Amino acid sequence: MTITSAVVSFALVAGVLTIIPGVDTALVLRVAVARGRGHAYATAAGICTGALVWGAAAAAGVSALLLASTTAYAVMRVAGGIYLVVIGALMLRDAWRSRRTATAEPTPAAVPPPPATGSAWRAFGTGALTNLLNPKVGLFYVAMLPQFLPDDVAALPMGLLLALVHDLEAMIWFALLIGGIDLARRWWNGDTATPARLRRLTDALAGTLLISLGLRLTTDR
């Protein structure tokens, strides 16, 4: 297998997995709706950074410890699951508070969009932790990377290259999602009721999904 064929083959597999809805997609969509394009891109960058760290760890053989040590995997699994449940619970809380605020107002037009609280660095950190605390991301790279490492190429540089390819595909996918949300924001210009309802719906759906995935990750064997 040459470097070119390895990159192309890995890109096809990783591309399919990238567009499958999951934790990363739910998180980026929620941030794009609630906090805007800048914070959404920061979250996406954090997610990709976490994936790059896992890719480097897998290429160096570090994350292979998750396969060899039941305890190490269990600790990462429970920590990641709890983290997702906490994030999901906060989203459901925001959706509930937003709904109560909207019903308390006399007219839908009186419901203002929430301010973009928190810094872009905080959004970046949330995205990075979401991936770093998910041991299944590490196991994905442990399972996949060895199949695309040519024999005459150093494992760590090649693993980083493949992880960067995966990150590039993810950023393209996230950019499409964020761009779609941004276009919708412009279409809703002057209408505060519809975006507010969408924010509540996004928070409710994303929060429920993250709690479900977190519980599943915590109880997974």
Short mmCIF file of N, CA and C in Angstrom, two decimals, residues 101-180:
data_model
loop_
_atom_site.label_atom_id
_atom_site.label_comp_id
_atom_site.label_asym_id
_atom_site.label_seq_id
_atom_site.Cartn_x
_atom_site.Cartn_y
_atom_site.Cartn_z
N THR A 101 -39.66 31.27 29.85
CA THR A 101 -39.55 32.69 29.57
C THR A 101 -40.48 33.10 28.44
N ALA A 102 -40.54 32.24 27.39
CA ALA A 102 -41.38 32.56 26.24
C ALA A 102 -42.86 32.57 26.62
N THR A 103 -43.28 31.61 27.43
CA THR A 103 -44.69 31.55 27.81
C THR A 103 -45.07 32.66 28.78
N ALA A 104 -44.08 33.20 29.47
CA ALA A 104 -44.37 34.29 30.41
C ALA A 104 -44.52 35.63 29.71
N GLU A 105 -43.99 35.75 28.48
CA GLU A 105 -44.07 37.00 27.74
C GLU A 105 -45.45 37.14 27.09
N PRO A 106 -45.97 38.36 26.95
CA PRO A 106 -47.30 38.54 26.35
C PRO A 106 -47.33 38.25 24.86
N THR A 107 -46.21 38.46 24.16
CA THR A 107 -46.18 38.23 22.72
C THR A 107 -44.89 37.52 22.35
N PRO A 108 -44.90 36.68 21.29
CA PRO A 108 -43.67 36.00 20.87
C PRO A 108 -42.58 36.98 20.46
N ALA A 109 -42.94 38.13 19.91
CA ALA A 109 -41.94 39.07 19.45
C ALA A 109 -41.12 39.64 20.59
N ALA A 110 -41.61 39.48 21.82
CA ALA A 110 -40.88 40.03 22.96
C ALA A 110 -39.78 39.11 23.44
N VAL A 111 -39.64 37.94 22.83
CA VAL A 111 -38.63 36.99 23.24
C VAL A 111 -37.33 37.30 22.49
N PRO A 112 -36.32 37.85 23.16
CA PRO A 112 -35.07 38.19 22.48
C PRO A 112 -34.16 36.98 22.36
N PRO A 113 -33.26 36.98 21.38
CA PRO A 113 -32.30 35.90 21.30
C PRO A 113 -31.32 36.00 22.45
N PRO A 114 -30.86 34.86 22.99
CA PRO A 114 -29.95 34.91 24.13
C PRO A 114 -28.59 35.43 23.70
N PRO A 115 -27.89 36.12 24.60
CA PRO A 115 -26.56 36.61 24.25
C PRO A 115 -25.57 35.47 24.12
N ALA A 116 -24.53 35.69 23.31
CA ALA A 116 -23.50 34.67 23.11
C ALA A 116 -22.56 34.68 24.30
N THR A 117 -22.99 34.01 25.38
CA THR A 117 -22.21 34.00 26.60
C THR A 117 -21.04 33.04 26.46
N GLY A 118 -19.99 33.31 27.26
CA GLY A 118 -18.83 32.45 27.21
C GLY A 118 -17.91 32.83 26.06
N SER A 119 -16.65 32.46 26.21
CA SER A 119 -15.66 32.81 25.21
C SER A 119 -15.56 31.71 24.16
N ALA A 120 -14.91 32.06 23.05
CA ALA A 120 -14.66 31.06 22.01
C ALA A 120 -13.72 29.97 22.52
N TRP A 121 -12.81 30.33 23.43
CA TRP A 121 -11.91 29.33 24.00
C TRP A 121 -12.68 28.31 24.83
N ARG A 122 -13.73 28.77 25.51
CA ARG A 122 -14.54 27.83 26.27
C ARG A 122 -15.27 26.87 25.33
N ALA A 123 -15.78 27.39 24.23
CA ALA A 123 -16.43 26.54 23.23
C ALA A 123 -15.42 25.54 22.65
N PHE A 124 -14.20 26.02 22.41
CA PHE A 124 -13.14 25.13 21.91
C PHE A 124 -12.86 24.01 22.93
N GLY A 125 -12.76 24.39 24.21
CA GLY A 125 -12.50 23.39 25.24
C GLY A 125 -13.60 22.36 25.36
N THR A 126 -14.84 22.82 25.22
CA THR A 126 -15.97 21.88 25.29
C THR A 126 -15.89 20.86 24.15
N GLY A 127 -15.59 21.36 22.94
CA GLY A 127 -15.47 20.45 21.81
C GLY A 127 -14.32 19.46 21.98
N ALA A 128 -13.19 19.95 22.49
CA ALA A 128 -12.02 19.07 22.67
C ALA A 128 -12.30 18.01 23.73
N LEU A 129 -12.88 18.42 24.86
CA LEU A 129 -13.16 17.46 25.93
C LEU A 129 -14.18 16.41 25.50
N THR A 130 -15.14 16.83 24.67
CA THR A 130 -16.14 15.88 24.19
C THR A 130 -15.48 14.71 23.47
N ASN A 131 -14.44 14.99 22.70
CA ASN A 131 -13.74 13.92 21.99
C ASN A 131 -12.70 13.21 22.86
N LEU A 132 -11.97 13.98 23.66
CA LEU A 132 -10.91 13.38 24.46
C LEU A 132 -11.45 12.44 25.53
N LEU A 133 -12.67 12.69 26.01
CA LEU A 133 -13.26 11.84 27.04
C LEU A 133 -14.11 10.72 26.45
N ASN A 134 -14.06 10.56 25.14
CA ASN A 134 -14.80 9.48 24.49
C ASN A 134 -13.81 8.41 24.04
N PRO A 135 -13.67 7.33 24.80
CA PRO A 135 -12.69 6.30 24.44
C PRO A 135 -12.98 5.61 23.12
N LYS A 136 -14.24 5.69 22.66
CA LYS A 136 -14.56 5.04 21.38
C LYS A 136 -13.87 5.73 20.21
N VAL A 137 -13.57 7.03 20.36
CA VAL A 137 -12.81 7.71 19.32
C VAL A 137 -11.41 7.11 19.25
N GLY A 138 -10.80 6.89 20.43
CA GLY A 138 -9.48 6.26 20.45
C GLY A 138 -9.50 4.86 19.89
N LEU A 139 -10.55 4.11 20.24
CA LEU A 139 -10.64 2.73 19.74
C LEU A 139 -10.86 2.70 18.23
N PHE A 140 -11.57 3.72 17.71
CA PHE A 140 -11.74 3.81 16.26
C PHE A 140 -10.38 3.93 15.58
N TYR A 141 -9.54 4.82 16.10
CA TYR A 141 -8.22 5.01 15.48
C TYR A 141 -7.33 3.78 15.69
N VAL A 142 -7.43 3.15 16.85
CA VAL A 142 -6.64 1.94 17.09
C VAL A 142 -7.03 0.85 16.10
N ALA A 143 -8.33 0.74 15.82
CA ALA A 143 -8.81 -0.30 14.91
C ALA A 143 -8.53 0.02 13.45
N MET A 144 -8.61 1.32 13.09
CA MET A 144 -8.53 1.71 11.69
C MET A 144 -7.13 2.02 11.20
N LEU A 145 -6.36 2.77 12.00
CA LEU A 145 -5.06 3.25 11.51
C LEU A 145 -4.11 2.14 11.07
N PRO A 146 -3.98 1.04 11.84
CA PRO A 146 -3.04 0.00 11.41
C PRO A 146 -3.32 -0.55 10.02
N GLN A 147 -4.57 -0.49 9.59
CA GLN A 147 -4.92 -1.01 8.28
C GLN A 147 -4.47 -0.08 7.15
N PHE A 148 -4.12 1.16 7.48
CA PHE A 148 -3.75 2.14 6.47
C PHE A 148 -2.35 2.69 6.69
N LEU A 149 -1.50 1.92 7.37
CA LEU A 149 -0.12 2.33 7.59
C LEU A 149 0.81 1.50 6.69
N PRO A 150 1.38 2.11 5.66
CA PRO A 150 2.32 1.38 4.81
C PRO A 150 3.52 0.88 5.62
N ASP A 151 4.06 -0.25 5.22
CA ASP A 151 5.15 -0.86 5.98
C ASP A 151 6.41 -0.01 6.02
N ASP A 152 6.66 0.75 4.96
CA ASP A 152 7.91 1.49 4.87
C ASP A 152 7.79 2.95 5.34
N VAL A 153 6.72 3.26 6.08
CA VAL A 153 6.49 4.63 6.55
C VAL A 153 6.37 4.60 8.07
N ALA A 154 6.98 5.61 8.73
CA ALA A 154 6.92 5.71 10.19
C ALA A 154 5.47 5.85 10.64
N ALA A 155 5.10 5.16 11.71
CA ALA A 155 3.71 5.10 12.14
C ALA A 155 3.19 6.45 12.62
N LEU A 156 3.97 7.17 13.42
CA LEU A 156 3.46 8.42 14.01
C LEU A 156 3.18 9.49 12.95
N PRO A 157 4.12 9.80 12.04
CA PRO A 157 3.80 10.81 11.01
C PRO A 157 2.63 10.39 10.12
N MET A 158 2.57 9.11 9.77
CA MET A 158 1.48 8.65 8.92
C MET A 158 0.16 8.71 9.67
N GLY A 159 0.18 8.34 10.95
CA GLY A 159 -1.04 8.43 11.74
C GLY A 159 -1.53 9.85 11.87
N LEU A 160 -0.62 10.80 12.06
CA LEU A 160 -1.00 12.21 12.13
C LEU A 160 -1.58 12.68 10.80
N LEU A 161 -0.99 12.22 9.70
CA LEU A 161 -1.50 12.60 8.38
C LEU A 161 -2.92 12.10 8.19
N LEU A 162 -3.19 10.87 8.55
CA LEU A 162 -4.54 10.32 8.41
C LEU A 162 -5.52 11.04 9.33
N ALA A 163 -5.08 11.36 10.54
CA ALA A 163 -5.95 12.10 11.46
C ALA A 163 -6.26 13.49 10.91
N LEU A 164 -5.28 14.12 10.27
CA LEU A 164 -5.52 15.43 9.66
C LEU A 164 -6.51 15.33 8.50
N VAL A 165 -6.43 14.26 7.74
CA VAL A 165 -7.40 14.04 6.67
C VAL A 165 -8.81 13.92 7.25
N HIS A 166 -8.93 13.17 8.32
CA HIS A 166 -10.22 13.03 9.00
C HIS A 166 -10.71 14.38 9.51
N ASP A 167 -9.79 15.17 10.09
CA ASP A 167 -10.16 16.50 10.59
C ASP A 167 -10.62 17.42 9.46
N LEU A 168 -9.94 17.35 8.32
CA LEU A 168 -10.33 18.18 7.18
C LEU A 168 -11.74 17.84 6.72
N GLU A 169 -12.04 16.56 6.63
CA GLU A 169 -13.38 16.15 6.24
C GLU A 169 -14.42 16.61 7.27
N ALA A 170 -14.06 16.50 8.54
CA ALA A 170 -14.99 16.92 9.59
C ALA A 170 -15.24 18.42 9.53
N MET A 171 -14.19 19.22 9.31
CA MET A 171 -14.36 20.67 9.25
C MET A 171 -15.21 21.07 8.05
N ILE A 172 -15.06 20.38 6.93
CA ILE A 172 -15.90 20.66 5.76
C ILE A 172 -17.36 20.37 6.09
N TRP A 173 -17.60 19.25 6.74
CA TRP A 173 -18.96 18.87 7.13
C TRP A 173 -19.54 19.87 8.12
N PHE A 174 -18.74 20.24 9.13
CA PHE A 174 -19.21 21.21 10.11
C PHE A 174 -19.46 22.57 9.47
N ALA A 175 -18.62 22.96 8.52
CA ALA A 175 -18.80 24.24 7.84
C ALA A 175 -20.13 24.27 7.08
N LEU A 176 -20.50 23.15 6.46
CA LEU A 176 -21.79 23.07 5.77
C LEU A 176 -22.95 23.22 6.75
N LEU A 177 -22.84 22.56 7.90
CA LEU A 177 -23.89 22.66 8.90
C LEU A 177 -23.99 24.09 9.45
N ILE A 178 -22.84 24.66 9.79
CA ILE A 178 -22.84 26.01 10.35
C ILE A 178 -23.32 27.02 9.32
N GLY A 179 -22.91 26.85 8.06
CA GLY A 179 -23.37 27.74 7.01
C GLY A 179 -24.87 27.67 6.82
N GLY A 180 -25.43 26.46 6.91
CA GLY A 180 -26.88 26.31 6.79
C GLY A 180 -27.62 27.03 7.90
#
